mmCIF file of C-alpha atoms in Angstrom:
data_model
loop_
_atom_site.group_PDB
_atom_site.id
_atom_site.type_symbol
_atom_site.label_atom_id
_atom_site.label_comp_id
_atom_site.label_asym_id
_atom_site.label_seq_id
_atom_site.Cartn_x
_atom_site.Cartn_y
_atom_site.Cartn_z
ATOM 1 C CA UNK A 1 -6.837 -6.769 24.935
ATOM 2 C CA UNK A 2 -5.653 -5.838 21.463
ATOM 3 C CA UNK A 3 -5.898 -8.473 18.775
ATOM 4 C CA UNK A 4 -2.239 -7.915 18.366
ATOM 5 C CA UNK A 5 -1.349 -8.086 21.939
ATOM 6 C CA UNK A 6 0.156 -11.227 24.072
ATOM 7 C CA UNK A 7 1.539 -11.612 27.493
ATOM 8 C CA UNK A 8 4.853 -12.059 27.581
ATOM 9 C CA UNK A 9 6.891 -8.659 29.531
ATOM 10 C CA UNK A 10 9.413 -6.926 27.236
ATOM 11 C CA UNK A 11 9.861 -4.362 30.372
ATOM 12 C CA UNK A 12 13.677 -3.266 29.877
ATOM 13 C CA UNK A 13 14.248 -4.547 26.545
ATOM 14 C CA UNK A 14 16.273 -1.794 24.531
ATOM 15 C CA UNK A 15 14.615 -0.843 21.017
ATOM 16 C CA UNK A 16 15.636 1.509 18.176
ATOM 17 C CA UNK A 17 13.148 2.899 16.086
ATOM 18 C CA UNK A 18 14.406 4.436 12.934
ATOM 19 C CA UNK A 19 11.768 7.530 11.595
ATOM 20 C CA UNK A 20 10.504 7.578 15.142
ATOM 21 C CA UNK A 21 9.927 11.509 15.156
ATOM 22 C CA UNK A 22 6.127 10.860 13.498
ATOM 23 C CA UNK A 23 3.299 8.665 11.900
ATOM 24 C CA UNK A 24 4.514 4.890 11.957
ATOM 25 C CA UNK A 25 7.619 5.878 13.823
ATOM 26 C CA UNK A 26 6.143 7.963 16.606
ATOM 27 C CA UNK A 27 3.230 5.443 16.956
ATOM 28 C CA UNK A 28 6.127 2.552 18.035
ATOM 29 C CA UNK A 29 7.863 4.694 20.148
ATOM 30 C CA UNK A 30 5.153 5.200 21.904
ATOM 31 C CA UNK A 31 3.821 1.535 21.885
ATOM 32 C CA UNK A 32 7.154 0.582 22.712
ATOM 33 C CA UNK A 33 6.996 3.418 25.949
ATOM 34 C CA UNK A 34 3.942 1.869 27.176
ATOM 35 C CA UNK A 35 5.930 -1.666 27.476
ATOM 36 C CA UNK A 36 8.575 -0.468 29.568
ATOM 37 C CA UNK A 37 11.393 -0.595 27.336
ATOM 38 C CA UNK A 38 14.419 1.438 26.919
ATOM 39 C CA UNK A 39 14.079 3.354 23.618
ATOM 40 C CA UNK A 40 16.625 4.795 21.431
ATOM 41 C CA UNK A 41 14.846 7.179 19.019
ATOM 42 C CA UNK A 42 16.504 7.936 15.460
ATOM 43 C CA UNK A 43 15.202 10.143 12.805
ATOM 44 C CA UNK A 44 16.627 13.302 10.773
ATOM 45 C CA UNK A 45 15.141 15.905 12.654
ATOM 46 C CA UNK A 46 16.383 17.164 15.875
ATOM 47 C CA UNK A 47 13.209 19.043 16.972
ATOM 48 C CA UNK A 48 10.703 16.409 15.924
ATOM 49 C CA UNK A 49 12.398 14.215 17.827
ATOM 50 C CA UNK A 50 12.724 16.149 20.632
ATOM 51 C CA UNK A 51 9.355 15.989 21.022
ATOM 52 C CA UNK A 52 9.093 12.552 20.744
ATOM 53 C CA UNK A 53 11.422 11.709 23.427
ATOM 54 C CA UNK A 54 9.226 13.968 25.798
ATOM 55 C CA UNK A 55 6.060 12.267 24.686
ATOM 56 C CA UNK A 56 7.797 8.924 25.736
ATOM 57 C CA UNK A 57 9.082 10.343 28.995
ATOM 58 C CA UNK A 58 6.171 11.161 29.788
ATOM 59 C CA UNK A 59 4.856 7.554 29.876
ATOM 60 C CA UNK A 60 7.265 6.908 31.936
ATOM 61 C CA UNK A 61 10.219 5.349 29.758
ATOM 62 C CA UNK A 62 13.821 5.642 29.448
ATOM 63 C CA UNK A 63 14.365 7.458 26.665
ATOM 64 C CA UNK A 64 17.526 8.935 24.215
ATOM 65 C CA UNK A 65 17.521 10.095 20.673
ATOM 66 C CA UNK A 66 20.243 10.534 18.136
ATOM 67 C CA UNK A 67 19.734 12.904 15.221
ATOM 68 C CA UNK A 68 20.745 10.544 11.981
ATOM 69 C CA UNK A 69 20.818 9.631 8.427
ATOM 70 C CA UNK A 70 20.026 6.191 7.618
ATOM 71 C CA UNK A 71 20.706 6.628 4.075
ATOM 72 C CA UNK A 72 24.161 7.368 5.250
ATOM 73 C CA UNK A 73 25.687 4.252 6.233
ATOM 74 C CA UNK A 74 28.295 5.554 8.901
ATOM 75 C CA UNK A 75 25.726 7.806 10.601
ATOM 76 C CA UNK A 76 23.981 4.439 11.377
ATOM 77 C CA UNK A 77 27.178 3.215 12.646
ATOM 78 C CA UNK A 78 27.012 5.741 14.579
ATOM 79 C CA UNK A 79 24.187 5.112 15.666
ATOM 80 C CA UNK A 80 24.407 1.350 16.629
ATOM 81 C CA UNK A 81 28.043 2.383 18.828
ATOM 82 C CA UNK A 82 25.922 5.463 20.395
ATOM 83 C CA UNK A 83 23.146 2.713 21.506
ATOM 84 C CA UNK A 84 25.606 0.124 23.036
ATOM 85 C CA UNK A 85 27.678 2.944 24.826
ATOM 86 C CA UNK A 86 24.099 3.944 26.086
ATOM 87 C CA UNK A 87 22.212 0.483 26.825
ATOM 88 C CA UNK A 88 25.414 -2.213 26.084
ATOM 89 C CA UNK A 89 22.629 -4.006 24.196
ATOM 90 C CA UNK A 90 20.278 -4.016 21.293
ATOM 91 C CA UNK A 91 17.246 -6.044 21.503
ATOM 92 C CA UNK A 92 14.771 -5.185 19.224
ATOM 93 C CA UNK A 93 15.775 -2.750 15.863
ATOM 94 C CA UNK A 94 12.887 -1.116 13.970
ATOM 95 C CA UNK A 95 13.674 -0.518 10.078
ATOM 96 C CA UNK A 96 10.925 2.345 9.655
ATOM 97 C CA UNK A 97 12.710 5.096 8.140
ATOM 98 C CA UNK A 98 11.186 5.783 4.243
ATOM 99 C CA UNK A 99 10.101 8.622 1.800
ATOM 100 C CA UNK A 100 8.054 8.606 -1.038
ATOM 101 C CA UNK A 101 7.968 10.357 -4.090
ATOM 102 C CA UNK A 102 4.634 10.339 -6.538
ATOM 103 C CA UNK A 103 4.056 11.473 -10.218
ATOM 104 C CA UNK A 104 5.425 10.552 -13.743
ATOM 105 C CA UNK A 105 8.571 8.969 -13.278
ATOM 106 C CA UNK A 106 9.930 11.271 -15.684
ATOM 107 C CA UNK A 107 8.776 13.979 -13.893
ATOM 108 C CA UNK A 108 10.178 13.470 -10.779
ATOM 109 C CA UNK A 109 13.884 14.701 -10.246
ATOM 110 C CA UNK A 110 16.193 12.168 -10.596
ATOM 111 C CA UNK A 111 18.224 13.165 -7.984
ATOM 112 C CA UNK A 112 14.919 12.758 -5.873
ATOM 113 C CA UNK A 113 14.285 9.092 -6.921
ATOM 114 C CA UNK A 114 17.879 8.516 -5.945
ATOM 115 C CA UNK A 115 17.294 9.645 -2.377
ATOM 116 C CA UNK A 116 14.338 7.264 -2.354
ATOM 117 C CA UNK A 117 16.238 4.844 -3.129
ATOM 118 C CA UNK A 118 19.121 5.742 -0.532
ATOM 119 C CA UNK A 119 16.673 6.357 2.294
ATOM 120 C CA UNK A 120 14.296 3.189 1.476
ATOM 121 C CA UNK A 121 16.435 0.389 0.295
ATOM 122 C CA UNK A 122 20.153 1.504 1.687
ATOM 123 C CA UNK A 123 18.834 2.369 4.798
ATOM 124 C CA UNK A 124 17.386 -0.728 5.793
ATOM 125 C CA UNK A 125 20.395 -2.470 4.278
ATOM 126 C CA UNK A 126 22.842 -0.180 6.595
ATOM 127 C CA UNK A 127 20.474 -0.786 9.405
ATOM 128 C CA UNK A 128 20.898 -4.451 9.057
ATOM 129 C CA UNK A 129 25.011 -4.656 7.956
ATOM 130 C CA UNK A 130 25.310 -3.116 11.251
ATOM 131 C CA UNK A 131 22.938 -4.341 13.995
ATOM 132 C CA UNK A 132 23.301 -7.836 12.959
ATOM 133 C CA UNK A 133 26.687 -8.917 13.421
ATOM 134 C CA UNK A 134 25.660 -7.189 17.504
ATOM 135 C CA UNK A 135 22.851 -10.516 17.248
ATOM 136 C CA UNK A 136 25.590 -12.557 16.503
ATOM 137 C CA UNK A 137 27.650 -11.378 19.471
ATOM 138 C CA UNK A 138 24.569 -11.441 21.541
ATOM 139 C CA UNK A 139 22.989 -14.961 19.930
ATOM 140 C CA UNK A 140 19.915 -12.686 20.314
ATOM 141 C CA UNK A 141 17.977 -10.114 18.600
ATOM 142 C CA UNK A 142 15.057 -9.437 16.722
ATOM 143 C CA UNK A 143 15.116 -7.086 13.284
ATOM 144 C CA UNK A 144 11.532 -5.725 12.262
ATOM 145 C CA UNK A 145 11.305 -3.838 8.951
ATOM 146 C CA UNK A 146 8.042 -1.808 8.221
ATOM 147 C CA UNK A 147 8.274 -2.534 4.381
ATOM 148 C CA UNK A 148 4.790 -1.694 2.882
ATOM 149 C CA UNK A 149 2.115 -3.262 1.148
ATOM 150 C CA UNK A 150 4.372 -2.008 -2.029
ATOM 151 C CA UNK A 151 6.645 -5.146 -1.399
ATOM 152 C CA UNK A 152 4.064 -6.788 -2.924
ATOM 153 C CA UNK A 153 2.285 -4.517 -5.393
ATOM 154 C CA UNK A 154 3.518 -1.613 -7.163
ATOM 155 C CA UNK A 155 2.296 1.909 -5.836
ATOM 156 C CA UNK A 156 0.180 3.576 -8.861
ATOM 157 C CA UNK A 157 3.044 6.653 -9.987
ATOM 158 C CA UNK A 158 5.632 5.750 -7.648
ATOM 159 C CA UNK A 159 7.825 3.170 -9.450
ATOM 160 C CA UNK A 160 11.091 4.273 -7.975
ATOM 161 C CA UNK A 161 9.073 3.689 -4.608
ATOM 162 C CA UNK A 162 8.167 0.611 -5.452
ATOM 163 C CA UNK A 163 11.645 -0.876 -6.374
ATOM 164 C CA UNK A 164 12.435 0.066 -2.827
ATOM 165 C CA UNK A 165 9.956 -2.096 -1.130
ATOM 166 C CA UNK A 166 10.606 -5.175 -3.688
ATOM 167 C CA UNK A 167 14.261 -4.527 -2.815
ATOM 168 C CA UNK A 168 13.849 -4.870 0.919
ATOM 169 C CA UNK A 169 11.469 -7.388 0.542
ATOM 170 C CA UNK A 170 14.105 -9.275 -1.599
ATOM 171 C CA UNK A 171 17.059 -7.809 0.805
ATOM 172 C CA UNK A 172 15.350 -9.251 3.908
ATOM 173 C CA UNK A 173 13.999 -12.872 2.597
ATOM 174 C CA UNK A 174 17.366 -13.491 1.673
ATOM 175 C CA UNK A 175 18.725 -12.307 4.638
ATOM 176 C CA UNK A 176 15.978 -14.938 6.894
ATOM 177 C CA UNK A 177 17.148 -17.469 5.013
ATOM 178 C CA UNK A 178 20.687 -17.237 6.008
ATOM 179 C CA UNK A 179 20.372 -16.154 9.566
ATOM 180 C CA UNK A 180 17.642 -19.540 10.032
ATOM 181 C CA UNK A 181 20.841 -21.271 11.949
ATOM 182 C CA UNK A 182 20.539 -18.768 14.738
ATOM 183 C CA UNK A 183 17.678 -20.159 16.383
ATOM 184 C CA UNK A 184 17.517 -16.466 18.732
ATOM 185 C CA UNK A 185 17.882 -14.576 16.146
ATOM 186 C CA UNK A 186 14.484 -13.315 13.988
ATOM 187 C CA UNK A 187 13.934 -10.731 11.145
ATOM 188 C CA UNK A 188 10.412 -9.991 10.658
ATOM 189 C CA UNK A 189 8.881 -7.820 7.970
ATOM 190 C CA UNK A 190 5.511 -6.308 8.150
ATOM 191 C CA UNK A 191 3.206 -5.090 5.239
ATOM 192 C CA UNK A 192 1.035 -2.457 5.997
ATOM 193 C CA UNK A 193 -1.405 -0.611 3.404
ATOM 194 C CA UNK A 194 -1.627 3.446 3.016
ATOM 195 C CA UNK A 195 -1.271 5.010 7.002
ATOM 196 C CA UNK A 196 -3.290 7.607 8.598
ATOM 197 C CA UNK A 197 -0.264 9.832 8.837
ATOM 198 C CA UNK A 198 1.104 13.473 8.188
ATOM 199 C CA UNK A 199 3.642 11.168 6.042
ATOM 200 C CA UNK A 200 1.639 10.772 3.202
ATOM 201 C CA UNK A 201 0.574 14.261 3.505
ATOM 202 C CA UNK A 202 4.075 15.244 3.413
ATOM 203 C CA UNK A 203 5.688 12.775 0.682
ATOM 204 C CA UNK A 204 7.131 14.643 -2.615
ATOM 205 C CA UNK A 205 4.379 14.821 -4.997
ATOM 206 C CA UNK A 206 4.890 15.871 -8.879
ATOM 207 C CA UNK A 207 2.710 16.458 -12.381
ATOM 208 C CA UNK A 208 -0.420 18.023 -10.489
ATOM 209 C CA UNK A 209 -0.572 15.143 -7.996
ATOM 210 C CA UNK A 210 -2.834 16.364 -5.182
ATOM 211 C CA UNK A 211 -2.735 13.081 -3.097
ATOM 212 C CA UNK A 212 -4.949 13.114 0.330
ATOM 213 C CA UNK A 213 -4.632 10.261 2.626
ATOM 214 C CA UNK A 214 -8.297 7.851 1.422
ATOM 215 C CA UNK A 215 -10.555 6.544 4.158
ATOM 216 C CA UNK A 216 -10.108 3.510 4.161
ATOM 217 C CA UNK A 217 -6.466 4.039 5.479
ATOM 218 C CA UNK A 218 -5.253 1.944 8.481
ATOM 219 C CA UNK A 219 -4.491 3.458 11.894
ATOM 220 C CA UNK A 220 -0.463 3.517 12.738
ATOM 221 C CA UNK A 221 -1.362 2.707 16.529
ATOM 222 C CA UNK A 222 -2.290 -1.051 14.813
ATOM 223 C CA UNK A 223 1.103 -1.863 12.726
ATOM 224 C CA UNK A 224 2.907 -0.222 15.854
ATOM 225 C CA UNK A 225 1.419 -2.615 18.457
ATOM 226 C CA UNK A 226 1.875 -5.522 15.791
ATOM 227 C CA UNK A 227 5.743 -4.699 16.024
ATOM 228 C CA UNK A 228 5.806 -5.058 19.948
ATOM 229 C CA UNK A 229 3.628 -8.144 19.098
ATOM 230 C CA UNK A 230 6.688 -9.381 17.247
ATOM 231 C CA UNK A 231 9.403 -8.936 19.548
ATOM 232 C CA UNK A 232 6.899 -10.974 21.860
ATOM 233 C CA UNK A 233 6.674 -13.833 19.130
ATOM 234 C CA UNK A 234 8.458 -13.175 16.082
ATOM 235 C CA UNK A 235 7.322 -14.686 12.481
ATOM 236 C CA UNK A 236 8.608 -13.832 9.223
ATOM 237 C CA UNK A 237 5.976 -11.932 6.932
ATOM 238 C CA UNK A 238 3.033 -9.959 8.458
ATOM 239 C CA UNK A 239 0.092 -8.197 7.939
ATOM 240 C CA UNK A 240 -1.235 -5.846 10.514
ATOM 241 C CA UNK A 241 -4.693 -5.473 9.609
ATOM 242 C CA UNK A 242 -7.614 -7.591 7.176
ATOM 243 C CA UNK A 243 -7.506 -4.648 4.577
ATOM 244 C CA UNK A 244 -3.676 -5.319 4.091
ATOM 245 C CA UNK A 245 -4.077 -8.970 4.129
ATOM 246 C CA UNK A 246 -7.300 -8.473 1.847
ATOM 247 C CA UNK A 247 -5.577 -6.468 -0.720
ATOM 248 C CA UNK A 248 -2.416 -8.669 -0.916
ATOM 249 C CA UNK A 249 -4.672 -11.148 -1.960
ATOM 250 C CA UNK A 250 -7.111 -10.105 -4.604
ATOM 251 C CA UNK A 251 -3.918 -8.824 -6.420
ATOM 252 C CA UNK A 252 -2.246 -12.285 -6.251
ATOM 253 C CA UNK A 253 -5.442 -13.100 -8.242
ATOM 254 C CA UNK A 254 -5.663 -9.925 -9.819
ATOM 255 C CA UNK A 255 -2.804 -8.207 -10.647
ATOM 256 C CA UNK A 256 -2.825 -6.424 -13.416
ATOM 257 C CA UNK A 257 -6.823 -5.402 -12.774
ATOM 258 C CA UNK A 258 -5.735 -4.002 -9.134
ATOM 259 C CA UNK A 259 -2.605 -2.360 -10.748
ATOM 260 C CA UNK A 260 -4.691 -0.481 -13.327
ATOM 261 C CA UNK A 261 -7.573 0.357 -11.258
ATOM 262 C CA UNK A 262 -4.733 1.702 -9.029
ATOM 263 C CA UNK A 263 -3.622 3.969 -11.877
ATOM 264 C CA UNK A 264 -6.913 5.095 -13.017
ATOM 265 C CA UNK A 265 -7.741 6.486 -9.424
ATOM 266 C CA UNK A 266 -4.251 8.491 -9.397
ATOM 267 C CA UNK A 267 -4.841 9.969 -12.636
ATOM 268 C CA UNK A 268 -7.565 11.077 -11.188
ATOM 269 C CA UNK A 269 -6.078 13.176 -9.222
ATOM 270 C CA UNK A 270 -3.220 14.705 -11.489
ATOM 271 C CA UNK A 271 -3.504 17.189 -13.778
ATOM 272 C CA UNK A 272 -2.662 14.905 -17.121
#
């Protein structure tokens, strides 16, 4: 058994995954599959996530998708209504939806770093204006956003980026503090470091960045199965892997070392 595995049957349990059409997103749904539950996937792209449902249905789950926009706050609406028509219920909502943008900060587009901003921070605050007051009605419910190792230390070239995950990280403590008086009612955030996934591949990258995912990246199967772990027994702040964990803590001691050591490496790889 999985380090990040228990017991306890979520067989039937509805889920939403936001970004479930690849890396982190794809790696839940299909985590999520193996458990039995009923799975609403979300992402922007139709195809992509037509091939995600499939992958899930082929596991054997019980499976719909809905094309949407979480920086757009009535597609996810939308998109909480399309999952109660479907299911009547939300158990378990996944906040994974992000993009990333990496260079100079003057050199990326503004009206990029806005959509960073829209997609990262608004999204997860949409996500959460909408599915929570269905936790209330239920006195159940469990919110898990994928936040990033960047809600604790600032990605090297991607500041905008990094305001995001401090802003969710802010967004969501504050939001744990005042849903504490619903005993059956959890929001969990995770902190993963830098994914083995076409996502980083795929991120905007300006001034000569040529960024290529390290080796010492982590595997999205582990901070999937650490979000079923969650829904099994839910805690606050987590890490899904030691290098995570590890780096988290030599930059509490270390911060502005790791931070320019960070830099260093990236400059590496632009063309300055």
């Amino acid at each position: 058994m999985s380090l990040f595995q228990t017991k306890k049957s979520i067989s039937g349990k509805v889920v939403v995954i936001t970004g479930a059409s690849s890396g982190v997103g794809l790696a839940t749904a299909i985590a999520f599959a193996k458990e039995g539950c009923k799975i609403v996937l979300a992402a922007r792209g139709e195809e992509a996530l037509k091939k995600a449902l499939q992958q899930c249905q082929d596991l054997g789950a019980t499976v719909v998708y809905k094309a949407t926009d979480t920086s757009n706050a009535e597609e996810v609406e939308e998109l909480v209504n399309f999952t109660l028509k479907h299911f009547s219920q939300i158990d378990f909502w996944i906040n994974n939806a992000g993009v990333m943008a990496s260079g100079k900060f003057e050199e990326i587009p503004m009206e990029v770093s806005e959509q960073v901003i829209k997609t990262n921070l608004m999204g997860y605050m949409h996500s959460a204006y909408y599915v929570l007051p269905v936790f209330k009605k239920q006195e159940k419910g469990i919110l898990i956003n994928n936040v990033s190792i960047a809600g604790y230390m600032p990605a090297p070239f991607s500041a905008v980026y990094s305001a995001t995950k401090y802003g969710i990280k802010g967004l969501m403590a504050g939001l744990q503090s005042e849903y504490s008086i619903y005993p059956q009612i959890h929001i969990c955030n995770i902190y993963p470091q830098v994914q083995q996934s076409t996502g980083n591949m795929h991120s905007a990258k300006y001034s000569g960045l040529d960024f290529k995912i390290p080796p010492f990246a982590a595997d999205p199967t582990d901070t999937a199965q650490l979000m079923v772990n969650l829904t099994k027994k839910p805690k606050n702040d987590n890490f899904p892997d030691a290098s995570s964990y590890l780096l988290k803590s030599v930059h509490d001691f270390f911060p502005q070392i790791i931070t320019n050591i960070a830099h260093i490496a990236m400059r590496v790889m632009m063309k300055m």
